Amino acid sequence: MPTVLGIIVAGGSSQRAGQDKLKVVLPTGRTVLEESLSKMSSCDLIDDIAVVTRAEKMEYVNTLREKYPKLRYIAPGGYTRFGSVTNGIAASPEHDYICIHDAARPFVSTDLIRAVIEKGFEYGAAAPCVPVRDTIKITEGEFMQSTPDRNTLRAVQTPQVFRTDDYMTALALSDDAFDDCQVMERAGYRVFCVSGEETNIKITTAEDIRRLREKDMRVGHGYDVHRLAEGRKLILCGVDIPFEKGLLGHSDADVAVHALMDAILGAAGLPDIGHLFPDNDPEYDGADSCVLLGRVMALVREKGYELGNADVTIVCQKPKISPYIEAMRTKLAEVCGCAAGRVNVKATTEEKLGFTGSGEGIAAHAVVLMA
Ligand code: MG
């Protein structure tokens, strides 16, 4: 069986993505880079893996060695893609074939990697390709010049597999190509087109990253109850409501905001407000719950989540809540930093049943979607 070196190219500067796209965490809990490494690692035809990356990412890549023992070589990125690939080849003992994969294509399947390597063994060079959907134009300045036959066009993905000696020979003839396949074409090698996968996208722009996040939608639920007592202000969703009683609690006892905070924290997989703002801490004595909600939003933003929408239900016999609903929505949206239409507040009674029905207390439920 020929030997294969997997080369993961992680040398880009992520300029078009506006952030380090390779470190974005996917729903699997692995970063984009780790996900690509895990797919390559699972392919039985790959013997060793070299990751080619920038100096500032080497330490991170090094931490992945333990989990992925095939990752034996870490090499510095070159000035060009071809420089990076050659550094990867140079860092490891000679293998019969190289299997070059973009770190920014984490959704590749191990089946596809295997299929490309098998065709590489058969033809010396192979890469996955998909038909193009848009009609492609050759342009000159700002005008269209001609239209190639779409049926002959293919978009090329990675992994791309080449016989190592052939690749090095070809590279000596041309190092200014658009991709590794073009290097081979120019030197007269024929690259076999394996049927690629539509899902094997390359994460390139900030918009691509936003879409990744959208995939990771999280639902959260929160519930809270506070007792009604005399001599307290009644504050619900940050709005002062004139009433003969108010809710009892360590903070301003805004039961609806408490339910909302627990829903948001729950969605993000964080501990509840009892942990974050303990009621034996004097800092939270009489605290404005909307200020705490602002802190909760800052925490979940750090984890990369924004509020998709929230639905808050206040369970209360008296007073009548409906006149305050609009003010409540506006206030919550302002604190959460989203459009008012994304926050809904409604109220219901429990037909004089139970503790809310008898006026002993007020309860609130909240459901949120974080994305
Ligand atoms: Mg509470």
CSV table of C-alpha atoms and ligand atoms in Angstrom, one decimal:
chain,number,residue,atom,x,y,z
A,1,MET,CA,0.0,0.0,0.0
A,2,PRO,CA,1.5,3.4,-0.9
A,3,THR,CA,2.1,5.9,1.9
A,4,VAL,CA,0.1,9.1,2.1
A,5,LEU,CA,1.0,12.3,3.9
A,6,GLY,CA,-2.0,14.5,4.7
A,7,ILE,CA,-1.1,18.2,4.5
A,8,ILE,CA,-3.6,20.6,6.1
A,9,VAL,CA,-3.1,24.1,4.9
A,10,ALA,CA,-3.9,26.5,7.7
A,11,GLY,CA,-1.6,29.3,6.6
A,12,GLY,CA,-4.1,32.0,5.6
A,13,SER,CA,-4.5,35.3,7.5
A,14,SER,CA,-8.4,35.1,7.6
A,15,GLN,CA,-8.5,38.7,6.2
A,16,ARG,CA,-11.8,38.2,4.4
A,17,ALA,CA,-13.4,36.6,7.5
A,18,GLY,CA,-12.4,39.5,9.8
A,19,GLN,CA,-11.5,37.1,12.5
A,20,ASP,CA,-9.6,33.8,12.9
A,21,LYS,CA,-12.1,31.6,11.1
A,22,LEU,CA,-10.1,28.4,11.9
A,23,LYS,CA,-10.8,28.9,15.6
A,24,VAL,CA,-14.5,29.3,15.3
A,25,VAL,CA,-16.2,26.5,17.3
A,26,LEU,CA,-18.6,24.3,15.4
A,27,PRO,CA,-21.7,22.7,16.9
A,28,THR,CA,-19.6,19.5,17.3
A,29,GLY,CA,-17.6,21.4,19.9
A,30,ARG,CA,-14.4,21.3,17.7
A,31,THR,CA,-12.9,24.3,16.0
A,32,VAL,CA,-12.9,24.5,12.2
A,33,LEU,CA,-9.2,23.5,12.2
A,34,GLU,CA,-9.7,20.6,14.6
A,35,GLU,CA,-12.8,19.4,12.6
A,36,SER,CA,-10.7,19.2,9.4
A,37,LEU,CA,-7.9,17.5,11.3
A,38,SER,CA,-10.4,15.0,12.7
A,39,LYS,CA,-11.8,14.1,9.3
A,40,MET,CA,-8.3,13.6,7.8
A,41,SER,CA,-7.2,11.6,10.8
A,42,SER,CA,-10.2,9.2,10.5
A,43,CYS,CA,-9.2,8.3,7.0
A,44,ASP,CA,-7.4,4.9,7.1
A,45,LEU,CA,-5.4,5.6,3.9
A,46,ILE,CA,-3.6,8.6,5.5
A,47,ASP,CA,-0.5,7.6,7.4
A,48,ASP,CA,0.8,10.9,8.8
A,49,ILE,CA,-0.5,14.4,8.9
A,50,ALA,CA,1.4,17.7,8.6
A,51,VAL,CA,-0.4,21.0,9.6
A,52,VAL,CA,1.1,24.1,7.9
A,53,THR,CA,0.3,27.2,9.8
A,54,ARG,CA,1.2,30.7,11.0
A,55,ALA,CA,3.6,31.1,13.9
A,56,GLU,CA,0.8,32.4,16.2
A,57,LYS,CA,-1.3,29.3,15.7
A,58,MET,CA,1.5,26.7,16.2
A,59,GLU,CA,1.0,26.4,19.9
A,60,TYR,CA,-2.7,25.7,19.5
A,61,VAL,CA,-2.0,23.1,16.8
A,62,ASN,CA,0.5,21.5,19.1
A,63,THR,CA,-2.2,21.0,21.7
A,64,LEU,CA,-4.1,18.8,19.2
A,65,ARG,CA,-1.3,16.2,18.9
A,66,GLU,CA,-2.3,14.2,21.8
A,67,LYS,CA,-5.9,13.7,20.5
A,68,TYR,CA,-4.8,13.1,16.9
A,69,PRO,CA,-1.6,10.9,17.0
A,70,LYS,CA,-1.3,11.0,13.2
A,71,LEU,CA,-0.5,14.7,13.5
A,72,ARG,CA,3.3,14.3,13.6
A,73,TYR,CA,4.5,17.5,11.8
A,74,ILE,CA,3.8,21.1,12.2
A,75,ALA,CA,5.4,23.4,9.7
A,76,PRO,CA,5.4,27.2,9.1
A,77,GLY,CA,3.2,28.6,6.4
A,78,GLY,CA,5.0,29.9,3.3
A,79,TYR,CA,4.4,33.2,1.4
A,80,THR,CA,2.2,31.3,-1.1
A,81,ARG,CA,0.0,28.2,-0.9
A,82,PHE,CA,2.7,26.3,-2.8
A,83,GLY,CA,5.4,27.5,-0.3
A,84,SER,CA,3.2,26.2,2.5
A,85,VAL,CA,2.7,22.8,0.8
A,86,THR,CA,6.4,22.4,0.2
A,87,ASN,CA,7.1,23.3,3.8
A,88,GLY,CA,4.7,20.5,4.8
A,89,ILE,CA,6.4,18.0,2.5
A,90,ALA,CA,9.9,19.1,3.8
A,91,ALA,CA,8.9,18.7,7.4
A,92,SER,CA,8.1,15.0,7.1
A,93,PRO,CA,9.9,11.9,5.8
A,94,GLU,CA,9.0,11.1,2.2
A,95,HIS,CA,5.6,9.6,1.5
A,96,ASP,CA,4.5,8.3,-1.9
A,97,TYR,CA,1.5,10.6,-2.1
A,98,ILE,CA,0.4,13.9,-0.6
A,99,CYS,CA,-3.2,14.7,0.2
A,100,ILE,CA,-3.6,18.5,0.5
A,101,HIS,CA,-6.6,19.8,2.3
A,102,ASP,CA,-7.8,23.3,3.2
A,103,ALA,CA,-8.2,23.7,7.0
A,104,ALA,CA,-11.2,25.9,6.2
A,105,ARG,CA,-13.2,23.0,4.7
A,106,PRO,CA,-14.3,21.2,7.9
A,107,PHE,CA,-17.4,19.6,6.5
A,108,VAL,CA,-15.6,17.2,4.1
A,109,SER,CA,-16.6,13.6,4.7
A,110,THR,CA,-14.0,11.0,5.4
A,111,ASP,CA,-15.6,9.0,2.6
A,112,LEU,CA,-14.8,11.7,0.1
A,113,ILE,CA,-11.2,11.9,1.4
A,114,ARG,CA,-10.9,8.1,0.9
A,115,ALA,CA,-12.4,8.3,-2.6
A,116,VAL,CA,-10.0,11.0,-3.8
A,117,ILE,CA,-7.0,9.1,-2.4
A,118,GLU,CA,-8.1,5.9,-4.2
A,119,LYS,CA,-8.4,7.8,-7.5
A,120,GLY,CA,-5.1,9.4,-6.8
A,121,PHE,CA,-3.5,6.0,-6.5
A,122,GLU,CA,-5.1,5.0,-9.8
A,123,TYR,CA,-4.4,8.2,-11.8
A,124,GLY,CA,-1.5,9.9,-10.0
A,125,ALA,CA,-3.6,13.0,-9.4
A,126,ALA,CA,-7.2,13.5,-8.3
A,127,ALA,CA,-9.4,16.2,-6.8
A,128,PRO,CA,-13.1,16.6,-5.9
A,129,CYS,CA,-15.2,18.8,-8.2
A,130,VAL,CA,-18.8,19.9,-8.3
A,131,PRO,CA,-20.8,21.4,-11.2
A,132,VAL,CA,-21.2,25.2,-11.1
A,133,ARG,CA,-24.7,26.5,-10.7
A,134,ASP,CA,-24.2,30.1,-11.9
A,135,THR,CA,-23.3,30.9,-15.5
A,136,ILE,CA,-19.7,31.9,-15.5
A,137,LYS,CA,-18.5,35.0,-17.5
A,138,ILE,CA,-15.1,35.9,-18.7
A,139,THR,CA,-14.9,39.7,-18.2
A,140,GLU,CA,-12.8,42.4,-19.5
A,141,GLY,CA,-12.8,45.5,-17.4
A,142,GLU,CA,-16.4,46.1,-16.4
A,143,PHE,CA,-17.9,44.2,-19.3
A,144,MET,CA,-18.6,40.6,-20.1
A,145,GLN,CA,-16.5,39.2,-22.9
A,146,SER,CA,-17.6,35.6,-23.3
A,147,THR,CA,-19.4,32.7,-21.8
A,148,PRO,CA,-17.7,29.3,-21.4
A,149,ASP,CA,-20.0,26.3,-21.7
A,150,ARG,CA,-21.2,25.7,-18.2
A,151,ASN,CA,-21.4,21.9,-18.8
A,152,THR,CA,-17.7,21.7,-19.0
A,153,LEU,CA,-17.1,23.9,-15.9
A,154,ARG,CA,-16.4,22.5,-12.4
A,155,ALA,CA,-15.6,24.1,-9.1
A,156,VAL,CA,-12.7,22.4,-7.4
A,157,GLN,CA,-12.5,21.5,-3.8
A,158,THR,CA,-10.0,19.8,-1.5
A,159,PRO,CA,-8.6,17.3,-0.6
A,160,GLN,CA,-6.4,17.1,-3.7
A,161,VAL,CA,-4.1,14.1,-4.0
A,162,PHE,CA,-0.9,13.9,-6.0
A,163,ARG,CA,2.1,11.6,-6.4
A,164,THR,CA,4.7,13.5,-4.4
A,165,ASP,CA,7.4,13.2,-7.0
A,166,ASP,CA,5.1,14.4,-9.7
A,167,TYR,CA,4.0,17.4,-7.6
A,168,MET,CA,7.5,18.5,-6.9
A,169,THR,CA,8.5,18.1,-10.5
A,170,ALA,CA,5.4,20.2,-11.6
A,171,LEU,CA,6.0,22.8,-9.0
A,172,ALA,CA,9.5,23.5,-10.3
A,173,LEU,CA,7.9,24.5,-13.6
A,174,SER,CA,5.2,26.8,-12.2
A,175,ASP,CA,4.7,28.3,-8.8
A,176,ASP,CA,2.2,31.1,-9.7
A,177,ALA,CA,-0.9,28.9,-10.3
A,178,PHE,CA,-4.3,29.4,-8.8
A,179,ASP,CA,-4.4,26.0,-7.2
A,180,ASP,CA,-2.4,22.8,-6.9
A,181,CYS,CA,-4.3,21.2,-9.7
A,182,GLN,CA,-3.3,23.9,-12.1
A,183,VAL,CA,0.4,23.3,-11.2
A,184,MET,CA,-0.2,19.7,-12.3
A,185,GLU,CA,-2.1,20.7,-15.5
A,186,ARG,CA,0.7,23.1,-16.6
A,187,ALA,CA,3.2,20.3,-16.3
A,188,GLY,CA,1.1,18.0,-18.4
A,189,TYR,CA,-0.3,15.8,-15.7
A,190,ARG,CA,-3.9,14.8,-15.9
A,191,VAL,CA,-6.0,15.3,-12.7
A,192,PHE,CA,-8.9,13.0,-12.3
A,193,CYS,CA,-12.2,14.7,-11.2
A,194,VAL,CA,-13.9,12.9,-8.3
A,195,SER,CA,-17.5,13.8,-7.7
A,196,GLY,CA,-17.3,16.3,-4.8
A,197,GLU,CA,-19.8,17.2,-2.0
A,198,GLU,CA,-22.0,20.4,-2.0
A,199,THR,CA,-21.5,20.5,1.8
A,200,ASN,CA,-17.7,20.7,1.5
A,201,ILE,CA,-17.7,24.5,1.5
A,202,LYS,CA,-14.7,26.6,2.2
A,203,ILE,CA,-15.3,29.1,5.0
A,204,THR,CA,-14.0,32.3,3.6
A,205,THR,CA,-16.0,35.4,4.6
A,206,ALA,CA,-17.6,36.9,7.8
A,207,GLU,CA,-20.9,35.9,6.2
A,208,ASP,CA,-19.8,32.3,6.1
A,209,ILE,CA,-19.0,32.4,9.8
A,210,ARG,CA,-22.4,34.0,10.6
A,211,ARG,CA,-24.1,31.1,8.8
A,212,LEU,CA,-22.1,28.6,10.8
A,213,ARG,CA,-23.4,30.3,13.9
A,214,GLU,CA,-26.9,30.2,12.7
A,215,LYS,CA,-26.7,26.5,12.4
A,216,ASP,CA,-25.9,26.4,16.1
A,217,MET,CA,-29.3,27.7,17.4
A,218,ARG,CA,-29.9,27.2,21.1
A,219,VAL,CA,-33.2,27.2,22.9
A,220,GLY,CA,-33.5,28.2,26.6
A,221,HIS,CA,-36.3,28.2,29.2
A,222,GLY,CA,-36.5,30.2,32.4
A,223,TYR,CA,-39.1,30.2,35.2
A,224,ASP,CA,-39.3,32.3,38.4
A,225,VAL,CA,-41.7,33.2,41.2
A,226,HIS,CA,-41.7,36.1,43.7
A,227,ARG,CA,-44.1,36.8,46.6
A,228,LEU,CA,-46.2,40.0,46.6
A,229,ALA,CA,-45.8,42.1,49.7
A,230,GLU,CA,-46.8,45.5,50.9
A,231,GLY,CA,-44.3,48.4,50.9
A,232,ARG,CA,-42.5,47.3,47.8
A,233,LYS,CA,-42.4,48.7,44.3
A,234,LEU,CA,-43.8,46.5,41.5
A,235,ILE,CA,-41.3,46.3,38.7
A,236,LEU,CA,-42.0,44.0,35.8
A,237,CYS,CA,-39.7,43.8,32.6
A,238,GLY,CA,-38.0,47.0,33.9
A,239,VAL,CA,-41.3,49.0,34.0
A,240,ASP,CA,-42.7,50.5,37.2
A,241,ILE,CA,-46.3,49.5,37.7
A,242,PRO,CA,-48.5,51.4,40.1
A,243,PHE,CA,-50.0,48.9,42.5
A,244,GLU,CA,-50.7,48.5,46.3
A,245,LYS,CA,-48.1,45.8,46.6
A,246,GLY,CA,-44.7,44.9,45.1
A,247,LEU,CA,-42.6,41.8,44.7
A,248,LEU,CA,-40.4,40.7,47.5
A,249,GLY,CA,-36.8,39.8,46.8
A,250,HIS,CA,-33.2,40.6,47.3
A,251,SER,CA,-32.9,42.6,44.1
A,252,ASP,CA,-35.8,44.7,42.7
A,253,ALA,CA,-37.5,41.2,42.3
A,254,ASP,CA,-38.3,41.7,38.7
A,255,VAL,CA,-39.7,38.2,38.2
A,256,ALA,CA,-40.0,38.5,34.4
A,257,VAL,CA,-36.5,39.7,33.9
A,258,HIS,CA,-35.2,36.9,36.2
A,259,ALA,CA,-37.0,34.3,34.1
A,260,LEU,CA,-35.6,35.9,30.9
A,261,MET,CA,-32.1,35.9,32.2
A,262,ASP,CA,-32.3,32.2,33.2
A,263,ALA,CA,-33.6,31.4,29.7
A,264,ILE,CA,-30.7,33.2,28.0
A,265,LEU,CA,-28.1,31.6,30.3
A,266,GLY,CA,-29.7,28.2,29.9
A,267,ALA,CA,-29.5,28.5,26.1
A,268,ALA,CA,-25.8,29.3,26.3
A,269,GLY,CA,-25.2,26.5,28.7
A,270,LEU,CA,-24.1,28.8,31.5
A,271,PRO,CA,-25.0,28.6,35.2
A,272,ASP,CA,-28.3,30.3,36.3
A,273,ILE,CA,-28.7,33.7,37.9
A,274,GLY,CA,-28.5,32.2,41.4
A,275,HIS,CA,-24.9,31.3,40.7
A,276,LEU,CA,-24.0,34.5,38.9
A,277,PHE,CA,-25.7,37.0,41.3
A,278,PRO,CA,-25.9,35.2,44.7
A,279,ASP,CA,-28.6,36.7,46.9
A,280,ASN,CA,-26.2,36.8,49.9
A,281,ASP,CA,-23.9,39.2,48.1
A,282,PRO,CA,-24.7,42.8,49.2
A,283,GLU,CA,-23.7,44.0,45.7
A,284,TYR,CA,-27.1,42.8,44.5
A,285,ASP,CA,-29.1,44.4,47.3
A,286,GLY,CA,-31.9,46.2,45.6
A,287,ALA,CA,-30.2,45.7,42.2
A,288,ASP,CA,-31.9,46.8,39.0
A,289,SER,CA,-32.5,43.5,37.3
A,290,CYS,CA,-32.2,45.2,33.9
A,291,VAL,CA,-28.6,46.0,34.7
A,292,LEU,CA,-28.0,42.4,35.5
A,293,LEU,CA,-29.8,41.4,32.2
A,294,GLY,CA,-27.3,43.7,30.4
A,295,ARG,CA,-24.4,41.7,32.1
A,296,VAL,CA,-26.0,38.4,31.1
A,297,MET,CA,-26.2,39.5,27.5
A,298,ALA,CA,-22.5,40.6,27.6
A,299,LEU,CA,-21.6,37.1,28.9
A,300,VAL,CA,-23.4,35.2,26.2
A,301,ARG,CA,-22.0,37.6,23.5
A,302,GLU,CA,-18.6,36.5,24.6
A,303,LYS,CA,-19.7,33.0,23.7
A,304,GLY,CA,-20.7,34.2,20.3
A,305,TYR,CA,-24.5,34.2,20.8
A,306,GLU,CA,-27.1,36.9,20.1
A,307,LEU,CA,-30.7,36.9,21.1
A,308,GLY,CA,-32.7,35.5,18.2
A,309,ASN,CA,-36.1,36.1,19.9
A,310,ALA,CA,-37.6,35.9,23.4
A,311,ASP,CA,-41.2,35.2,24.5
A,312,VAL,CA,-42.0,36.2,28.1
A,313,THR,CA,-45.2,35.2,29.9
A,314,ILE,CA,-46.2,36.9,33.1
A,315,VAL,CA,-48.7,34.9,35.3
A,316,CYS,CA,-50.5,37.5,37.4
A,317,GLN,CA,-54.1,37.9,38.7
A,318,LYS,CA,-53.7,41.6,39.5
A,319,PRO,CA,-52.9,44.3,38.4
A,320,LYS,CA,-53.8,44.4,34.8
A,321,ILE,CA,-50.6,44.1,32.8
A,322,SER,CA,-51.8,44.9,29.2
A,323,PRO,CA,-51.4,48.7,29.4
A,324,TYR,CA,-47.6,48.2,30.1
A,325,ILE,CA,-46.8,45.6,27.5
A,326,GLU,CA,-45.4,47.9,24.8
A,327,ALA,CA,-43.2,49.7,27.3
A,328,MET,CA,-42.0,46.3,28.6
A,329,ARG,CA,-41.0,45.1,25.1
A,330,THR,CA,-39.2,48.4,24.3
A,331,LYS,CA,-37.3,48.2,27.6
A,332,LEU,CA,-36.2,44.6,27.2
A,333,ALA,CA,-35.2,45.0,23.6
A,334,GLU,CA,-33.1,48.1,24.5
A,335,VAL,CA,-31.3,46.2,27.3
A,336,CYS,CA,-30.8,43.1,25.1
A,337,GLY,CA,-29.6,45.2,22.1
A,338,CYS,CA,-32.1,43.9,19.6
A,339,ALA,CA,-35.1,45.1,17.6
A,340,ALA,CA,-38.3,45.4,19.6
A,341,GLY,CA,-40.0,42.9,17.3
A,342,ARG,CA,-37.7,40.2,18.7
A,343,VAL,CA,-39.0,40.4,22.2
A,344,ASN,CA,-42.5,39.5,23.0
A,345,VAL,CA,-44.2,40.0,26.4
A,346,LYS,CA,-47.7,38.7,27.3
A,347,ALA,CA,-49.6,38.2,30.5
A,348,THR,CA,-52.2,35.7,31.7
A,349,THR,CA,-54.2,35.1,34.9
A,350,GLU,CA,-54.7,31.6,36.3
A,351,GLU,CA,-58.4,32.0,36.8
A,352,LYS,CA,-58.0,32.9,40.5
A,353,LEU,CA,-56.4,29.4,41.0
A,354,GLY,CA,-53.3,28.8,42.9
A,355,PHE,CA,-50.8,31.3,44.4
A,356,THR,CA,-51.0,33.7,41.4
A,357,GLY,CA,-54.8,33.5,41.4
A,358,SER,CA,-55.0,34.3,45.1
A,359,GLY,CA,-52.6,37.3,44.6
A,360,GLU,CA,-49.9,35.8,46.8
A,361,GLY,CA,-47.3,36.1,44.1
A,362,ILE,CA,-46.4,36.6,40.5
A,363,ALA,CA,-44.7,34.0,38.2
A,364,ALA,CA,-43.0,34.4,34.9
A,365,HIS,CA,-41.9,32.0,32.1
A,366,ALA,CA,-39.5,32.9,29.3
A,367,VAL,CA,-38.4,31.0,26.2
A,368,VAL,CA,-35.6,32.3,24.1
A,369,LEU,CA,-33.8,31.3,20.9
A,370,MET,CA,-30.1,32.3,20.8
A,371,ALA,CA,-28.2,32.2,17.6
B,1,MG,MG,-36.0,35.7,41.1
